[in-house]
Coordinates of C-alpha atoms and ligand atoms in Angstrom, one line a residue:
M1 CA -18.6 49.4 1.6
A2 CA -18.5 47.2 4.8
N3 CA -20.5 44.2 4.0
N4 CA -21.1 42.9 7.8
A5 CA -24.6 44.5 8.0
A6 CA -27.5 42.1 6.8
K7 CA -28.2 42.2 3.0
P8 CA -31.1 43.5 1.7
Q9 CA -33.2 40.4 0.9
F10 CA -35.4 40.2 -2.4
A11 CA -38.4 37.8 -3.0
H12 CA -37.5 36.0 -6.2
I13 CA -40.4 35.1 -8.5
P14 CA -38.8 33.2 -11.6
H15 CA -40.0 33.8 -14.9
P16 CA -42.4 31.4 -15.9
A17 CA -41.0 31.1 -19.6
P18 CA -37.6 32.4 -20.0
T19 CA -35.8 33.2 -23.2
S20 CA -34.3 29.6 -24.9
D21 CA -30.8 29.6 -24.8
A22 CA -30.7 30.0 -28.6
D23 CA -32.7 33.3 -28.4
R24 CA -30.3 34.8 -25.8
A25 CA -27.4 33.7 -27.9
A26 CA -28.7 35.3 -31.0
V27 CA -29.6 38.8 -28.9
L28 CA -26.2 38.4 -27.3
A29 CA -24.5 37.9 -31.0
N30 CA -25.6 41.6 -32.1
P31 CA -26.9 43.4 -28.8
G32 CA -27.5 47.1 -30.1
F33 CA -27.9 49.5 -27.4
G34 CA -31.3 49.6 -25.5
T35 CA -33.9 47.4 -27.6
Q36 CA -33.3 44.0 -25.9
F37 CA -34.1 43.1 -22.3
T38 CA -33.4 40.5 -20.0
D39 CA -36.0 38.2 -18.5
H40 CA -36.6 39.6 -15.1
M41 CA -36.5 43.2 -13.4
V42 CA -36.2 44.2 -9.9
T43 CA -38.9 46.2 -8.1
V44 CA -39.3 47.8 -4.9
D45 CA -42.2 49.9 -3.4
W46 CA -41.7 53.0 -1.1
K47 CA -44.8 54.5 0.8
E48 CA -45.0 57.6 3.1
G49 CA -44.9 56.0 6.8
E50 CA -44.0 52.7 5.7
G51 CA -40.6 53.1 3.8
W52 CA -39.1 50.8 1.3
H53 CA -41.2 47.2 1.0
N54 CA -42.0 44.8 -1.2
A55 CA -38.7 44.1 -2.6
T56 CA -38.6 41.8 -5.3
V57 CA -36.9 40.4 -8.5
G58 CA -39.5 39.0 -10.9
P59 CA -40.3 38.8 -14.5
R60 CA -39.8 42.0 -16.6
Q61 CA -43.4 43.0 -17.5
P62 CA -45.2 46.1 -17.9
I63 CA -46.2 48.3 -14.7
P64 CA -49.6 48.6 -13.6
L65 CA -50.0 52.8 -13.4
D66 CA -53.1 54.6 -12.5
P67 CA -53.7 57.4 -14.8
A68 CA -53.5 60.0 -12.1
A69 CA -49.9 58.6 -11.1
S70 CA -47.8 61.9 -10.5
V71 CA -44.9 60.8 -12.6
L72 CA -47.0 61.3 -15.7
H73 CA -48.1 64.9 -14.8
Y74 CA -45.3 66.5 -12.9
A75 CA -42.3 64.1 -14.0
Q76 CA -40.7 63.1 -10.7
E77 CA -38.6 60.4 -11.9
I78 CA -34.7 59.8 -12.0
F79 CA -32.4 57.1 -13.2
E80 CA -29.0 55.8 -13.4
G81 CA -27.1 54.2 -16.0
L82 CA -24.3 51.5 -15.4
K83 CA -22.7 48.3 -16.7
A84 CA -22.1 45.0 -15.8
Y85 CA -18.7 43.6 -17.3
R86 CA -17.9 39.9 -17.8
H87 CA -14.0 39.6 -16.7
P88 CA -11.5 37.0 -18.2
D89 CA -11.9 34.9 -15.2
G90 CA -15.9 34.5 -15.9
S91 CA -16.4 36.7 -12.9
T92 CA -19.1 39.8 -13.2
A93 CA -18.2 43.1 -12.1
L94 CA -19.5 46.6 -11.6
F95 CA -17.6 49.8 -12.4
R96 CA -17.7 52.2 -9.2
P97 CA -21.5 51.3 -8.4
E98 CA -21.4 53.0 -5.0
Q99 CA -21.0 56.3 -6.9
N100 CA -24.2 55.6 -9.0
A101 CA -26.2 54.8 -5.7
Q102 CA -24.5 58.2 -4.3
R103 CA -25.4 60.1 -7.2
F104 CA -29.2 58.7 -7.5
N105 CA -29.8 59.8 -4.0
R106 CA -28.5 63.3 -4.6
S107 CA -31.0 63.4 -7.8
A108 CA -34.0 62.2 -5.5
D109 CA -33.1 64.7 -3.1
R110 CA -33.3 67.3 -5.8
L111 CA -36.5 65.7 -7.2
A112 CA -38.2 65.8 -3.6
M113 CA -38.1 61.8 -3.8
P114 CA -36.9 59.5 -0.9
N115 CA -33.5 58.1 -0.8
I116 CA -33.0 54.6 -1.3
P117 CA -30.3 53.2 1.0
E118 CA -27.0 52.5 -0.7
D119 CA -26.7 48.9 -0.1
M120 CA -30.5 48.3 -1.3
F121 CA -29.4 50.1 -4.4
L122 CA -26.4 47.6 -4.8
A123 CA -28.1 44.6 -3.6
A124 CA -31.0 44.9 -6.1
I125 CA -28.4 45.0 -9.0
D126 CA -26.8 42.0 -7.5
A127 CA -29.9 40.2 -7.3
L128 CA -31.0 41.1 -11.2
L129 CA -27.4 40.1 -11.9
E130 CA -28.1 36.7 -9.8
V131 CA -30.9 35.7 -12.2
D132 CA -29.8 37.3 -15.5
G133 CA -26.0 37.1 -15.5
N134 CA -25.8 35.0 -18.0
W135 CA -27.5 37.9 -20.4
I136 CA -23.9 39.5 -19.9
P137 CA -22.3 40.0 -23.7
D138 CA -19.0 39.1 -24.1
G139 CA -18.0 40.5 -27.4
A140 CA -15.6 43.7 -27.9
G141 CA -17.1 46.9 -26.1
A142 CA -20.4 44.7 -25.0
S143 CA -21.8 44.7 -21.7
L144 CA -24.8 44.4 -20.0
Y145 CA -26.3 47.9 -19.4
L146 CA -28.2 48.2 -16.0
R147 CA -30.9 51.0 -15.6
P148 CA -32.1 51.6 -12.3
F149 CA -34.8 54.2 -12.0
M150 CA -37.5 55.6 -9.5
F151 CA -41.0 57.4 -10.3
A152 CA -44.0 59.0 -8.4
D153 CA -46.7 56.3 -8.6
E154 CA -49.6 58.2 -6.1
A155 CA -52.5 58.8 -8.0
F156 CA -53.1 62.4 -7.2
L157 CA -52.9 65.6 -9.1
G158 CA -52.3 68.0 -6.6
V159 CA -49.0 69.5 -7.0
R160 CA -46.5 68.1 -4.2
P161 CA -44.1 65.7 -3.5
A162 CA -45.6 62.3 -3.8
K163 CA -46.5 59.8 -1.1
S164 CA -45.4 56.7 -3.0
Y165 CA -42.5 55.5 -5.4
K166 CA -41.3 52.8 -7.3
F167 CA -37.7 51.7 -7.9
I168 CA -37.2 49.4 -10.8
V169 CA -33.8 47.8 -12.2
I170 CA -34.0 46.6 -15.9
A171 CA -31.2 45.2 -17.6
S172 CA -30.5 45.4 -21.4
P173 CA -27.4 43.8 -23.2
A174 CA -25.3 46.6 -24.9
G175 CA -22.8 46.5 -27.8
N176 CA -21.2 49.9 -29.0
Y177 CA -23.4 52.7 -28.5
F178 CA -22.8 54.7 -31.6
K179 CA -24.0 52.5 -34.2
S180 CA -22.3 53.5 -36.8
G181 CA -19.1 53.0 -34.7
A182 CA -17.5 56.2 -36.3
P183 CA -14.2 56.9 -35.0
A184 CA -15.3 60.6 -33.9
V185 CA -18.5 61.9 -34.1
S186 CA -19.7 65.6 -35.1
I187 CA -21.5 68.2 -33.1
W188 CA -24.0 70.7 -33.5
V189 CA -23.5 73.9 -31.0
S190 CA -27.1 74.8 -30.1
S191 CA -28.0 78.6 -30.4
D192 CA -31.4 78.2 -29.6
Y193 CA -31.8 76.0 -26.7
T194 CA -30.0 75.2 -23.2
R195 CA -29.9 72.1 -21.1
A196 CA -30.1 73.6 -17.8
A197 CA -30.1 76.9 -15.7
P198 CA -28.6 77.6 -12.3
G199 CA -30.7 76.6 -9.7
G200 CA -32.3 74.2 -12.1
T201 CA -31.9 70.4 -12.4
G202 CA -28.7 69.8 -14.3
A203 CA -26.9 68.2 -11.7
A204 CA -29.7 65.5 -11.1
K205 CA -30.4 62.4 -13.5
C206 CA -33.9 63.2 -14.2
G207 CA -35.9 62.4 -17.3
G208 CA -36.8 65.7 -17.4
N209 CA -33.6 66.8 -18.4
Y210 CA -33.6 64.5 -21.3
A211 CA -37.1 65.6 -22.3
A212 CA -36.0 69.1 -22.9
S213 CA -32.7 67.9 -24.9
L214 CA -34.7 66.2 -27.3
V215 CA -35.5 69.0 -29.8
P216 CA -31.9 70.7 -29.9
Q217 CA -30.7 66.8 -30.6
A218 CA -33.1 66.4 -33.4
E219 CA -31.9 69.4 -34.9
A220 CA -28.4 68.4 -34.7
I221 CA -29.4 65.1 -36.5
E222 CA -31.5 66.8 -39.0
R223 CA -28.6 69.1 -40.0
G224 CA -26.4 65.7 -40.4
Y225 CA -24.3 66.1 -36.8
D226 CA -24.4 63.2 -34.2
Q227 CA -24.9 65.3 -31.4
V228 CA -25.7 68.5 -29.9
V229 CA -23.3 70.6 -27.3
F230 CA -24.8 73.1 -25.0
L231 CA -24.0 76.4 -23.9
D232 CA -24.7 77.7 -20.3
A233 CA -27.9 79.3 -19.9
V234 CA -26.9 82.8 -18.6
E235 CA -24.2 84.2 -21.1
R236 CA -24.6 81.4 -23.8
K237 CA -20.9 81.5 -24.2
W238 CA -19.7 78.6 -21.8
I239 CA -19.6 75.1 -22.9
E240 CA -21.4 72.8 -20.6
E241 CA -22.1 69.4 -22.0
L242 CA -23.6 67.1 -24.7
G243 CA -26.9 65.7 -24.0
G244 CA -25.7 62.8 -21.9
M245 CA -22.0 63.4 -22.0
N246 CA -19.3 65.3 -20.4
L247 CA -16.6 67.0 -22.3
F248 CA -12.9 67.2 -22.3
F249 CA -10.4 69.4 -24.2
V250 CA -6.1 68.3 -24.5
F251 CA -3.7 70.8 -25.1
D252 CA -0.5 70.9 -26.6
D253 CA 1.0 71.9 -23.6
G254 CA -0.1 68.8 -21.5
R255 CA -3.1 70.9 -20.0
V256 CA -6.7 69.4 -20.0
V257 CA -9.7 71.1 -19.3
T258 CA -13.0 70.2 -18.5
P259 CA -16.2 72.2 -17.3
P260 CA -16.5 72.4 -13.7
L261 CA -19.3 70.9 -11.8
S262 CA -21.2 74.3 -11.2
G263 CA -24.5 72.7 -10.7
T264 CA -25.6 72.8 -14.6
I265 CA -23.6 69.8 -15.8
L266 CA -24.1 66.4 -14.5
P267 CA -21.0 64.9 -12.5
G268 CA -20.3 61.9 -14.5
I269 CA -18.5 58.9 -12.5
T270 CA -16.5 58.7 -16.1
R271 CA -15.6 62.2 -15.8
D272 CA -14.2 61.6 -12.3
S273 CA -12.5 58.5 -13.3
L274 CA -11.0 60.0 -16.4
I275 CA -9.4 63.2 -14.4
D276 CA -7.6 60.4 -12.0
L277 CA -6.1 58.6 -15.1
L278 CA -5.4 61.8 -16.9
R279 CA -3.3 63.1 -13.9
E280 CA -1.6 59.6 -13.8
E281 CA -0.8 60.3 -16.7
G282 CA 1.1 63.1 -15.8
L283 CA -1.5 65.6 -17.4
N284 CA -2.4 68.9 -15.8
V285 CA -6.2 68.6 -15.6
V286 CA -8.2 71.8 -15.0
E287 CA -11.7 72.0 -14.0
E288 CA -12.3 75.6 -15.6
R289 CA -14.9 77.2 -17.7
Y290 CA -14.2 77.5 -21.5
S291 CA -15.8 79.3 -24.1
I292 CA -16.9 78.2 -27.3
D293 CA -15.1 81.2 -29.2
Q294 CA -11.9 79.9 -27.3
W295 CA -12.6 76.7 -28.3
Q296 CA -12.6 77.4 -32.1
A297 CA -9.7 79.6 -31.5
D298 CA -7.7 77.1 -30.1
A299 CA -8.9 74.5 -32.4
E300 CA -8.0 77.0 -35.5
S301 CA -4.4 77.6 -34.0
G302 CA -3.7 74.2 -33.3
K303 CA -3.3 74.6 -29.5
L304 CA -6.2 72.4 -28.9
V305 CA -4.9 68.9 -30.0
E306 CA -7.9 66.4 -28.8
C307 CA -11.2 66.8 -27.6
F308 CA -13.7 64.1 -26.6
A309 CA -16.9 63.3 -24.9
C310 CA -17.1 60.7 -22.0
G311 CA -20.1 58.8 -20.4
T312 CA -21.2 55.2 -19.0
A313 CA -23.1 54.4 -22.6
A314 CA -20.4 55.6 -25.0
V315 CA -17.3 55.4 -22.7
V316 CA -15.1 57.7 -24.3
T317 CA -15.7 59.4 -27.8
P318 CA -13.5 61.6 -29.7
V319 CA -15.0 64.9 -31.1
G320 CA -14.4 65.9 -34.8
R321 CA -16.0 68.4 -36.4
V322 CA -17.8 71.2 -34.4
V323 CA -20.5 73.3 -36.4
G324 CA -22.8 76.2 -35.3
R325 CA -24.3 79.2 -36.5
D326 CA -21.4 81.2 -38.1
R327 CA -19.0 78.3 -37.1
D328 CA -17.5 75.3 -38.4
F329 CA -14.2 73.7 -37.4
T330 CA -12.2 70.6 -36.8
V331 CA -10.3 69.6 -33.5
G332 CA -7.0 68.0 -34.5
S333 CA -7.1 65.6 -37.3
G334 CA -10.9 65.3 -37.0
G335 CA -10.5 61.7 -35.9
P336 CA -9.4 60.1 -32.6
G337 CA -6.6 61.5 -30.8
Q338 CA -3.6 59.4 -29.1
I339 CA -4.5 60.6 -25.7
T340 CA -8.2 59.9 -26.0
G341 CA -7.4 56.4 -27.4
K342 CA -4.8 55.8 -24.6
L343 CA -7.4 56.6 -22.1
K344 CA -10.5 54.6 -23.5
A345 CA -8.1 51.6 -23.6
K346 CA -7.0 52.4 -19.8
L347 CA -10.5 52.9 -18.6
T348 CA -11.9 50.1 -20.4
G349 CA -9.1 47.7 -19.7
I350 CA -9.8 48.7 -16.2
Q351 CA -13.4 47.8 -16.6
R352 CA -13.0 44.5 -18.0
G353 CA -10.5 43.4 -15.6
E354 CA -7.6 43.6 -18.4
V355 CA -5.8 46.3 -16.9
E356 CA -4.9 46.1 -12.8
D357 CA -7.3 48.3 -10.8
T358 CA -5.0 50.3 -8.7
H359 CA -8.0 52.7 -7.6
D360 CA -10.2 50.1 -6.2
W361 CA -13.0 51.0 -8.8
V362 CA -14.0 47.4 -9.9
R363 CA -16.3 45.6 -7.7
R364 CA -17.1 42.0 -8.3
V365 CA -20.3 40.5 -8.0
Ligands
PLP401 C1 -25.3 60.1 -17.2 C2 -24.8 61.2 -17.7 C3 -23.6 61.9 -18.0 C4 -22.6 60.7 -17.8 O1 -22.3 60.0 -16.5 P1 -21.7 58.9 -16.3 O2 -21.7 58.8 -14.9 O3 -19.9 59.2 -16.6 O4 -22.3 57.9 -17.0 C5 -22.9 62.8 -18.4 N1 -24.1 63.9 -18.8 C6 -25.2 63.5 -18.5 C7 -26.4 64.7 -19.1 C8 -26.1 62.4 -18.1 O5 -27.2 62.1 -17.9

């Protein structure tokens, strides 16, 4: 991105009582996922007629909200998720953050919310990292997870797009996403629920999609599986994605299939990057519908050798066992496959500054 335009400025209000070095070190030694937060947050307000204003990086604190705020009633809310990495040379790096900015605005369009200029989205992240950069853990697989989000805060119960919004960025030190550190996840195929229908919000990163996925996800956990996989809403046949991850299928003839961006799945940045990396490895990646019956047949015949899910939080996660009503099968060895492992190493290597970034994906902060 061109950097010659004036960089958006953020008023800086330092935290009156920041976390001590010792307490922060204790958090960073074992960060978990999504439970610990840095000292600051970025907030920017938007109002009809006024646009974006009040850009501030200040102490992380509760947000005053009118009980009639429309997000609480009609769920105008979108979010993003990206990670900041500590590179071996001590610098801080982001992975394709402009893609998050662009997707955020596509989500905003779908939810009838205002766009935020890409340079403001990126400057907000920079501003937060400037004050909380010392919260980036440097353990294996660790990073500082950044969560930009926007919601409607107008106090109004009528049903129409709100006239005021808040954009916020918070940060949370993160270790490995899957607590167990299990080598492969087991998956439950939901036959009672779908995630997104054609014409719906499946391609937008909005909280509502997640709210609708919680019951099927809980069902998977209750039955003893890690994740739920959703089928398409029309034919209940085509594989779409996990709750928050895209899927890839690797065949013994060098073909790799991933479901197409048909509007009902989330266009993952990890997905997009892995398509490039797989093609560089000489694999033949096709974006094509793949059915649950075919998945089972190919796993049982041995044609399908590996399957993995991907997303920013969990990076690349092998899928082992797949269970649904009237089906139970295992992909490959049931553990991490060779291509999956190689791919994960390459992607995380690029993100962490340990493998050369030939795609210009990494942005130093
Ligand atoms: C965020 C998300 C993904 C993964 O996207 P990345 O850009 O790779 O992190 C996949 N599916 C859903 C539903 C998501 O919300």
